XYZ file of C-alpha atoms in Angstrom:
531
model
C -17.823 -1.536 -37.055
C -20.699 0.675 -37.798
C -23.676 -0.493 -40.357
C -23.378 2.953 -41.529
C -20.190 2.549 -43.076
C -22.197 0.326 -45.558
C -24.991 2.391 -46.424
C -22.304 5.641 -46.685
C -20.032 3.459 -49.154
C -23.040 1.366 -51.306
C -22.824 4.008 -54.028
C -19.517 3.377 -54.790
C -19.498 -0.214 -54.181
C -21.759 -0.938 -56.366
C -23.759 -3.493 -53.813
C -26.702 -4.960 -54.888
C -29.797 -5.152 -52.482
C -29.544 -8.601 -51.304
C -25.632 -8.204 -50.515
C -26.176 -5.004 -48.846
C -29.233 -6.519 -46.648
C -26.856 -9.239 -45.452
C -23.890 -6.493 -44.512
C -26.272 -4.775 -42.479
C -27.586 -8.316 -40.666
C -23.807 -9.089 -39.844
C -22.780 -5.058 -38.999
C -25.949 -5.433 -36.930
C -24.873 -8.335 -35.140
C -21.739 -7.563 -34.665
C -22.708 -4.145 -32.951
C -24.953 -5.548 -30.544
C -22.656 -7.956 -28.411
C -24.765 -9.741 -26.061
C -24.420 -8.911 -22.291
C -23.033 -12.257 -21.324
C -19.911 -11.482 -23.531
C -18.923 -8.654 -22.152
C -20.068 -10.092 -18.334
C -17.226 -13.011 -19.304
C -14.541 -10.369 -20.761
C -14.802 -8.116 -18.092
C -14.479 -11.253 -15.143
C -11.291 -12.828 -17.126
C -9.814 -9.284 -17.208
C -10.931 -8.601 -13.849
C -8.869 -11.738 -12.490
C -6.020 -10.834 -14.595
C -6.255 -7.451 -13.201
C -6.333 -9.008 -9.559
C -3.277 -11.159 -10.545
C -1.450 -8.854 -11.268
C -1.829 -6.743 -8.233
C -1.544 -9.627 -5.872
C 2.008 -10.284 -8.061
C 3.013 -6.526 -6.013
C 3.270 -9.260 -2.966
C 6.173 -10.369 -4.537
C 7.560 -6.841 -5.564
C 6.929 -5.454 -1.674
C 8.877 -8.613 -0.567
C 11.601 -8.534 -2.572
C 12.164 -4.301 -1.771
C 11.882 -5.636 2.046
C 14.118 -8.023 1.724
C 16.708 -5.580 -0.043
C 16.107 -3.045 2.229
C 16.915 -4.544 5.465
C 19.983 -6.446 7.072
C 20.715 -10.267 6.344
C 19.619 -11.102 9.953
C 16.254 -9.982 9.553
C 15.540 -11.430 5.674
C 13.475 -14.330 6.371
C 11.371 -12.010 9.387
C 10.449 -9.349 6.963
C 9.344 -11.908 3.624
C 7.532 -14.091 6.267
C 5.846 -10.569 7.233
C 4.731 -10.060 3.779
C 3.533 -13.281 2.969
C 1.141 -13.613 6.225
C -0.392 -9.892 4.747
C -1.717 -11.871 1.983
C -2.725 -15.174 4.118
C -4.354 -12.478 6.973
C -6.456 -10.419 4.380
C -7.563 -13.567 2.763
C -9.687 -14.230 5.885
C -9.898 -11.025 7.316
C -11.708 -9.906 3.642
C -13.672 -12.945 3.250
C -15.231 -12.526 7.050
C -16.114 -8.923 7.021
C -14.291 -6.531 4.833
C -15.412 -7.323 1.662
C -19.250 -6.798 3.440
C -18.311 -3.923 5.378
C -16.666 -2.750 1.988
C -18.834 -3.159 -0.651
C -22.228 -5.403 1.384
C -25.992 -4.385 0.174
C -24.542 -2.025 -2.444
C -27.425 -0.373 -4.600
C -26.310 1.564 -7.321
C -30.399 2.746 -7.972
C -30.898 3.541 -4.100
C -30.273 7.617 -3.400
C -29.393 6.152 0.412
C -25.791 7.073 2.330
C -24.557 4.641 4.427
C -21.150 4.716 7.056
C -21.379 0.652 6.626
C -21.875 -2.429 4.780
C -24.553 -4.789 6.490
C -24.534 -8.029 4.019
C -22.689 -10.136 1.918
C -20.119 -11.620 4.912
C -18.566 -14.958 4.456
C -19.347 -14.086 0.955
C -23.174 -15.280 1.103
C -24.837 -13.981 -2.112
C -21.976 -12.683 -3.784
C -21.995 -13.454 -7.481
C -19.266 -11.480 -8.833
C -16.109 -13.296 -7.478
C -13.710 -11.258 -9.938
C -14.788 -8.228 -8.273
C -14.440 -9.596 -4.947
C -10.520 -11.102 -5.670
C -9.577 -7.196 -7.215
C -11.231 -5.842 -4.048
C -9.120 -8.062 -2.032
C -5.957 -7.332 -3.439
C -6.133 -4.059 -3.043
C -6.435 -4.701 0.999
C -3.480 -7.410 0.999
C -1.395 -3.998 -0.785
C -2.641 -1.832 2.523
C -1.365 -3.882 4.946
C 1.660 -5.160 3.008
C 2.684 -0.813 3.119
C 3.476 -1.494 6.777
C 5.654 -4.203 6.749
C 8.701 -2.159 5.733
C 8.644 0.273 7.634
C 8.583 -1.550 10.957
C 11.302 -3.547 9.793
C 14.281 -5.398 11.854
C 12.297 -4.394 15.386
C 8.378 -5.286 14.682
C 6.918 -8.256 17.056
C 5.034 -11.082 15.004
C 2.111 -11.143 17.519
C 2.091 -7.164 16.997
C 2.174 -7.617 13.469
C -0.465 -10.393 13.020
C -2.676 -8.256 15.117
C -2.592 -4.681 13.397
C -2.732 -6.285 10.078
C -6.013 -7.768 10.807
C -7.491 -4.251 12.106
C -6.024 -2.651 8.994
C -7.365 -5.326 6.634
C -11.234 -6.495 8.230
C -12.153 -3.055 9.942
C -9.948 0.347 9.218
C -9.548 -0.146 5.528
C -13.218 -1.207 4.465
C -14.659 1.765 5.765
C -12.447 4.378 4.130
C -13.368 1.806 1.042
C -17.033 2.167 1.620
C -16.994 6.000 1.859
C -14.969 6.636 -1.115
C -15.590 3.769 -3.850
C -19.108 2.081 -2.904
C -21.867 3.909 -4.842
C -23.980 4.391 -1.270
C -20.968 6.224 0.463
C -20.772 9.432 1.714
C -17.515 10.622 -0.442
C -18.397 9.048 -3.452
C -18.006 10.311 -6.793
C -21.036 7.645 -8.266
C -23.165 8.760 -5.464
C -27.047 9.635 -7.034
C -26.171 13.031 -5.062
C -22.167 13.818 -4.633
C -20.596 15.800 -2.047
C -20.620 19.556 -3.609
C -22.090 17.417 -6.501
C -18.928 15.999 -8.031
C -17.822 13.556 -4.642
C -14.256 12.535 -4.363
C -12.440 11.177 -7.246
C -9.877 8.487 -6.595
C -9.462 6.125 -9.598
C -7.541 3.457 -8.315
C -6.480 4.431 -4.904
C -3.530 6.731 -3.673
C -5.893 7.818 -1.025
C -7.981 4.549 0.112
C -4.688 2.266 -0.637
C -1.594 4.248 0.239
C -2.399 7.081 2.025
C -4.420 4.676 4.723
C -1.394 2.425 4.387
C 1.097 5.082 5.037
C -0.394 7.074 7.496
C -0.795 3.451 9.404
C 3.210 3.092 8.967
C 3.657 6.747 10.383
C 1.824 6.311 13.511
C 3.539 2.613 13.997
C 6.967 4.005 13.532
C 6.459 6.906 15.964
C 5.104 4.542 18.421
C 7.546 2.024 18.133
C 10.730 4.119 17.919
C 14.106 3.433 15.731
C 15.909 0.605 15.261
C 19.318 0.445 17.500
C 21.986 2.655 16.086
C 19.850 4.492 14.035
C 20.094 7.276 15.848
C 21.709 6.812 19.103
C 24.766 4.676 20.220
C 24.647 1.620 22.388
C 24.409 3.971 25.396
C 21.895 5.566 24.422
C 22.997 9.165 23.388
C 22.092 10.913 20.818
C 24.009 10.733 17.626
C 24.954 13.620 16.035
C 24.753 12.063 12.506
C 22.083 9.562 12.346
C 24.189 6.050 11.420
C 22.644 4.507 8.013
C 22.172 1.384 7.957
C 22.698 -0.768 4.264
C 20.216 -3.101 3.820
C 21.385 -6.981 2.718
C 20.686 -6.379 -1.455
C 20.320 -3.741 -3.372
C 19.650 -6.205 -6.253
C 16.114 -7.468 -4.508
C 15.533 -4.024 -4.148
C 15.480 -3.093 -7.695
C 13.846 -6.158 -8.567
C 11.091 -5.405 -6.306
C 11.109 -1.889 -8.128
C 10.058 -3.699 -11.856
C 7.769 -5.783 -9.931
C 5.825 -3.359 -8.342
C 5.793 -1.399 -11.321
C 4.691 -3.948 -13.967
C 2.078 -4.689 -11.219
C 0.804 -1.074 -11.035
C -0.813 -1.768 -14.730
C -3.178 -4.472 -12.857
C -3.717 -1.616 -10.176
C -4.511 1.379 -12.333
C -6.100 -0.189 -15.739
C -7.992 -2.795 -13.785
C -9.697 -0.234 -12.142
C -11.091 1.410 -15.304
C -13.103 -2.113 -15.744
C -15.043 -1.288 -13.094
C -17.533 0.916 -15.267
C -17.688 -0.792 -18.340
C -19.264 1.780 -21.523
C -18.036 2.378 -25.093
C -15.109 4.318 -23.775
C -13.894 1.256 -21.654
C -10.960 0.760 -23.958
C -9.474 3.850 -24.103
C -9.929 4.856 -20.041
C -7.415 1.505 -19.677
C -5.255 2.577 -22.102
C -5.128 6.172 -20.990
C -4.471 4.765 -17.274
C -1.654 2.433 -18.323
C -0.007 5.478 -20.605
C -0.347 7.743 -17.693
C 0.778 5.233 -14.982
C 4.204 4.865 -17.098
C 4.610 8.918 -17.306
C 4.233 9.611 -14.151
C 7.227 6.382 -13.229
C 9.395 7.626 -15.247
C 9.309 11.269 -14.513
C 9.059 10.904 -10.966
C 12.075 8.385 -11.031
C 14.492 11.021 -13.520
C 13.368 14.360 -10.907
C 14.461 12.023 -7.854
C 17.557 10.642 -9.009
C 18.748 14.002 -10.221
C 17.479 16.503 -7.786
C 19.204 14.609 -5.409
C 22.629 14.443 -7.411
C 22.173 18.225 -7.287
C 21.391 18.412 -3.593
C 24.676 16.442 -2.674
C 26.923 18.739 -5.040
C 25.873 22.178 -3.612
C 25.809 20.588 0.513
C 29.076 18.070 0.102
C 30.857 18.640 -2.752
C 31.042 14.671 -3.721
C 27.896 14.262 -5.830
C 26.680 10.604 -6.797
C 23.787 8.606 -8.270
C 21.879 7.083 -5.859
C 19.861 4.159 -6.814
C 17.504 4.491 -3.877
C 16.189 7.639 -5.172
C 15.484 6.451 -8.211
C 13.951 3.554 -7.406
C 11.974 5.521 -4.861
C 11.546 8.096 -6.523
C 9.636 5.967 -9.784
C 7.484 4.286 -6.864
C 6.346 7.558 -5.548
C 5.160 9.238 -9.049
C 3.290 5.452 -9.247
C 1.297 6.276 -6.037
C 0.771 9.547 -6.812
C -0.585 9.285 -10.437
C -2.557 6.247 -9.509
C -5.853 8.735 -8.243
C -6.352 10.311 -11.460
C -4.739 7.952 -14.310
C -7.534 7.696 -15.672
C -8.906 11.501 -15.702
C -6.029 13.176 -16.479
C -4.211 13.849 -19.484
C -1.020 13.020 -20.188
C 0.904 16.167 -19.695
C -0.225 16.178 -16.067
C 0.781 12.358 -15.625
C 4.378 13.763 -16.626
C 3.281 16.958 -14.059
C 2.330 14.603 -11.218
C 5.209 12.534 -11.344
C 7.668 15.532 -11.451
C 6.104 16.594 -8.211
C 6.436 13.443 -6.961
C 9.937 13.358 -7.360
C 10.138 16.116 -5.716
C 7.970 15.609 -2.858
C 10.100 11.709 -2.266
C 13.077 13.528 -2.079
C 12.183 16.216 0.472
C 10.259 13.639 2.482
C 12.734 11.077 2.779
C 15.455 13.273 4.112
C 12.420 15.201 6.335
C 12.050 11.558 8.318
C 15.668 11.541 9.428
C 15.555 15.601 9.949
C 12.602 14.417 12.979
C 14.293 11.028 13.653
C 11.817 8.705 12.330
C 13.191 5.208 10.862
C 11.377 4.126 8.057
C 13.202 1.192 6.834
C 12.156 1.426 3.551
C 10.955 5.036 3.320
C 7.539 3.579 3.169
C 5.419 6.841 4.371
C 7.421 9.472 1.890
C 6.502 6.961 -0.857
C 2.990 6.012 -0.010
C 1.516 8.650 2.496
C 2.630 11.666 1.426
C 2.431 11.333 -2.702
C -0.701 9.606 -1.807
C -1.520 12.544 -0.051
C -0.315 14.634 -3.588
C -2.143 12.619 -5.808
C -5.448 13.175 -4.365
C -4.917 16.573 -4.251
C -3.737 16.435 -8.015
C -6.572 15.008 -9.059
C -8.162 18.461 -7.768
C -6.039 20.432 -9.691
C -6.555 19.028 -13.215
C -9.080 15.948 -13.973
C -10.482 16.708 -17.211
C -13.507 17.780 -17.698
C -13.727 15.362 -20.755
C -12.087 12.621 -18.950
C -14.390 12.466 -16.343
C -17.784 12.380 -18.180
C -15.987 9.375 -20.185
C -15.643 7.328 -17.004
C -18.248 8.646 -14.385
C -21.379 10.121 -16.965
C -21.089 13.713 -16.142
C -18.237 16.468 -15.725
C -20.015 19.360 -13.808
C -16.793 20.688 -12.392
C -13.257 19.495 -13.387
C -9.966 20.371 -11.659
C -9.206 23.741 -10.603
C -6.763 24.483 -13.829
C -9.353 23.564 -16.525
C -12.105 25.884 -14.048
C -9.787 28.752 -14.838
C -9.415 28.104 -18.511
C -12.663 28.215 -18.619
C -13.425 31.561 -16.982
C -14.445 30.127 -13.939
C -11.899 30.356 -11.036
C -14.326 29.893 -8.300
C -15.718 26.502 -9.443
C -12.935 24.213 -6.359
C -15.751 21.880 -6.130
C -13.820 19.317 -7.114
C -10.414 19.961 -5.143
C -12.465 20.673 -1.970
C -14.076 17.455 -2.217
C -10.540 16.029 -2.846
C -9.230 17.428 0.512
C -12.510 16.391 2.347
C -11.936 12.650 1.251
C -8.234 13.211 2.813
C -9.343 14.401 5.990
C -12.161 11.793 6.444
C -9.123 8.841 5.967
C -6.617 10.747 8.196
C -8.892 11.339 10.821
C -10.338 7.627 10.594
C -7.059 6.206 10.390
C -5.776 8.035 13.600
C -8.947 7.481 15.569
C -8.672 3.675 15.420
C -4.768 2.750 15.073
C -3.291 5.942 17.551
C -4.699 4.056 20.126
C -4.528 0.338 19.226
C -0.585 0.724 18.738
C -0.686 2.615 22.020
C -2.417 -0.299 23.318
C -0.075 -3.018 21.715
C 3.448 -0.679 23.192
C 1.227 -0.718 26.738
C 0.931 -4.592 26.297
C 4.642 -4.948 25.656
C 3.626 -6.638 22.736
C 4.983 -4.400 20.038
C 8.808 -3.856 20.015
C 10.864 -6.918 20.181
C 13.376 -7.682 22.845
C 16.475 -5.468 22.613
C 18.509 -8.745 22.717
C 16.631 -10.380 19.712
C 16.653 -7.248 17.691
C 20.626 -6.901 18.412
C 20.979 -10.798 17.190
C 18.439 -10.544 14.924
C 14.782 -11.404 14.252
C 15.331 -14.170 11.996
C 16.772 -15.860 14.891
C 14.684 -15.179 17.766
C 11.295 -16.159 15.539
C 12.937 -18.626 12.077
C 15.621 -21.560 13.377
C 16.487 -20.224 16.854
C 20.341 -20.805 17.655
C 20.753 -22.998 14.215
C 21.511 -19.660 12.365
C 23.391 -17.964 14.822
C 26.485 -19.589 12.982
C 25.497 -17.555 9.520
C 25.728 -14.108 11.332
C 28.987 -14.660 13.460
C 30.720 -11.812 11.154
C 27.765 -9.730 11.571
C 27.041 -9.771 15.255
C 29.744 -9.770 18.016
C 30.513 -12.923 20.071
C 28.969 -11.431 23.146
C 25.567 -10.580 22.318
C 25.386 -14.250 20.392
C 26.574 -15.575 23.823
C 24.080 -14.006 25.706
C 21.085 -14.655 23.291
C 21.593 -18.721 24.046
C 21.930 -18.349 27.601
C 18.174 -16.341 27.104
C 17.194 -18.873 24.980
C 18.144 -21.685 27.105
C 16.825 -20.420 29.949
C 13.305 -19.123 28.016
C 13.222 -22.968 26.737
C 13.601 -24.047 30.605
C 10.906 -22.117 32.174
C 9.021 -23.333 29.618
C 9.274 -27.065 29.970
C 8.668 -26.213 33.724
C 5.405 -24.301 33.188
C 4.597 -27.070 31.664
C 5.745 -29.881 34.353
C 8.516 -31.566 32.365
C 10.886 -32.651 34.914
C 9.049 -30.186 37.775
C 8.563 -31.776 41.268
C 6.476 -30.475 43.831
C 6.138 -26.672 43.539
C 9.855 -25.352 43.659
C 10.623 -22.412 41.991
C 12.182 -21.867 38.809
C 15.566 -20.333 41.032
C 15.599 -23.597 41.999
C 15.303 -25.429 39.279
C 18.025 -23.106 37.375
C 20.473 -23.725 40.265
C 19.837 -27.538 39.996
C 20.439 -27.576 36.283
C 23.950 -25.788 36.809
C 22.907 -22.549 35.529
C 23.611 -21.101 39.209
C 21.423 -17.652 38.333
C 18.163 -17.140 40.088
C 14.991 -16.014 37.952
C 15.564 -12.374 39.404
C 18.923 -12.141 37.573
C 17.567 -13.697 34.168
């Protein structure tokens, strides 16, 4: 409301001075909302924000849990759970201060590092800290499906902590703190615009999914998926049906009504008079971008079947997948883009899930949940979308100056050369690939030397549920699932496991035998060498 309004209108109004000095008090008022009112709306909206991306726990759980065989259920949702637990402490040690510690948005300084703020000392603004550390919890939790059914817990536990408190808050620092290096609110940008990612297909799912690519190279297929129980190479890699395809689409909704928490909360982050309509914009072009991407998936793929087999069908995968990956991909630039190239984006998208997807299995890599076509490589688009065509009005709305917009609106506007912006785009993507293969190439390397990182062939075969969530008790459950020999020789393993362990710890141990002779004493009559 505008006290002009008043003065424009008085004529025909007929106000009278004292009535019209008292409009202009209250317009006056009105228009000049004090700063602790919009400090309290933008916390409360803030949390909500953070709420609703910490809900995309539930949405990742429930697609993992759809997406994988009954035996491995409870594995894969205890998996997902202990992301959020792990980057609860892992944030509140040092990410969040490697992240966003000593930030200065009136310093001109570039730093590689936060230095302050660990264990939260002197934070005041908690809602920014719970958004920030949702967003890590969504990192690691891109991981957990794709190492499905053969993933060690230890292994797990320990790369989700990297990710979380070291790998992640850097690419963070360089990208969204206003002191790093790649920053778009830098006082001096790289090639003066810095790298534009709004709510993060780069910092969130392309560091999540190239993590998931370099695990799932490292720690090979699941059994079957590509050889038989020999070990020769199939001819046709053998899918494998996961326990629900129900979960599965449930997840879907999930994640996607949590994506609004993911994309608009991150327009509250700069808060000016165009606030309202950068959230809107982002939650309009988040939607778009779903939709289309889901539609080009589910349909390029009917295609595809016709014209190679003959026997078309709808495939709910893709389009579930397929609505996931134009949500990644749109999420750099929903809120500098228009809404024509939300509906662009996610057509690529679409496009670039269903080419992936069938890539992994072309080069024999098991995704479980086709995590890195999803998350890496339309994260990987987005960014690079973003490059193509921000607006030019867009992005003085949300950052205070549009020196050089995408590449397409450069053109319209005579100036083809300006690829400030996409270069910086493709810098950003380097710096996260690079950092993310430096640091995680060699820790997985490290965990497979360890023999920490694949599980037993035995366990996988019976199931992880089993070797990690009730032992033998559920063996019963999966007796039309898993043949009578390898349950058999999982609880002699077991039993035997659960004997050298009592003796290690010297229940019923005598003198300084050996375990051969302790196994031939219970009636096993095996010596350790043949265990």
């Amino acid at each position: 409301m505008k006290s002009s309004v008043y003065t424009d209108c008085e004529d025909l109004l007929g106000i009278d001075a004292e009535v019209k000095d008292l409009l202009k008090c209250v317009s006056s008022s009105i228009n000049s909302v004090p700063a602790g009112a919009v400090n309290f709306s933008r916390s409360v909206l803030l949390v909500i924000s953070a709420a609703l991306v910490f809900f995309m726990q539930a949405g990742f759980a429930m697609v993992c849990a759809g997406a994988v065989r009954k035996k491995n259920v409870q594995n894969t949702m205890l998996k997902n759970l202990l992301d959020a637990c792990g980057a609860v402490i892992a944030y509140f040690v040092v990410g969040f201060a490697f992240s966003f510690g000593g930030m200065d948005p009136e310093s001109t300084r570039t730093d590689f590092i936060g230095k302050e703020n660990f264990f939260l000392m002197g934070v005041e603004d908690y809602a920014f800290w719970l958004f920030q550390y949702a967003f890590s919890a969504a990192s690691a939790t891109i991981v957990a499906g794709a190492l499905a059914e053969r993933c060690q817990m230890a292994a797990y536990l320990c790369y989700s902590l990297m990710l979380t408190g070291w790998v992640y808050p850097i690419i963070v620092h360089a990208i969204w703190n206003v002191n790093g290096f790649l920053s778009a609110m830098h006082s001096d940008p790289l090639f003066g615009v810095g790298m534009i990612d709004f709510a993060g297909s780069g910092v969130v799912h392309v560091t999540g999914g190239l993590t998931a690519l370099f695990a799932t190279a490292i720690l090979g297929p699941r059994r079957g998926r590509f050889h038989d129980d020999s070990g020769r190479k199939l001819d046709t890699p053998k899918p494998i049906q996961g326990s629900s395809v129900a979960l599965q689409m449930l997840g879907t909704f999930i994640l996607w009504f949590g994506w609004y928490g993911f994309n608009c909360g991150s327009a509250l982050l700069v808060i000016n008079e165009y606030t309202g309509s950068i959230v809107a914009l982002a939650a309009v072009n988040t939607t778009m971008s779903a939709g289309v991407a889901g539609i080009t998936a589910l349909f390029v793929n009917l295609w595809y079947l016709e014209r190679t087999t003959g026997e078309p069908f709808f495939d709910l995968t893709y389009a579930m997948n397929g609505a996931l990956s134009g949500l990644v991909a749109v999420t750099a630039g929903c809120g500098v883009i228009e809404p024509w190239a939300a509906v662009t984006t996610g057509f690529v998208a679409g496009l670039i899930y269903m080419v992936g997807s069938r890539g992994l299995i072309m080069v024999r890599l098991d995704d479980a949940v086709d995590a890195i076509p999803v998350h890496l490589m339309n994260g990987v688009w987005g960014c690079t979308a973003v490059g193509l065509w921000a607006s030019p009005t867009r992005i003085s709305r949300y950052f205070g100056r549009a020196p050089h917009p995408g590449w397409f609106y450069a053109i319209r506007d005579g100036n083809p050369g300006d690829m400030r912006l996409l270069g910086a785009q493709l810098v950003g993507l380097l710096f996260i690939i690079g950092w993310v293969m430096s640091i995680m190439v060699p820790f997985f390397i490290w965990l497979d030397w360890k023999g920490w990182f694949r599980s037993d062939p035995l366990e996988e075969i019976v199931g992880l549920d089993t070797s990690y969530h009730g032992g033998l008790a559920l063996l019963n459950s999966y007796q039309d699932t898993v043949q009578p020999e390898y349950i058999t020789a999982f609880k002699k393993q077991r039993e035997e496991g659960n004997l050298r362990r009592r003796n290690n710890r010297g229940v019923g141990h005598v003198g300084t035998a050996g375990d051969s002779e302790v196994y031939e004493e219970s009636g096993h009559g095996v010596t350790e060498d043949a265990c």
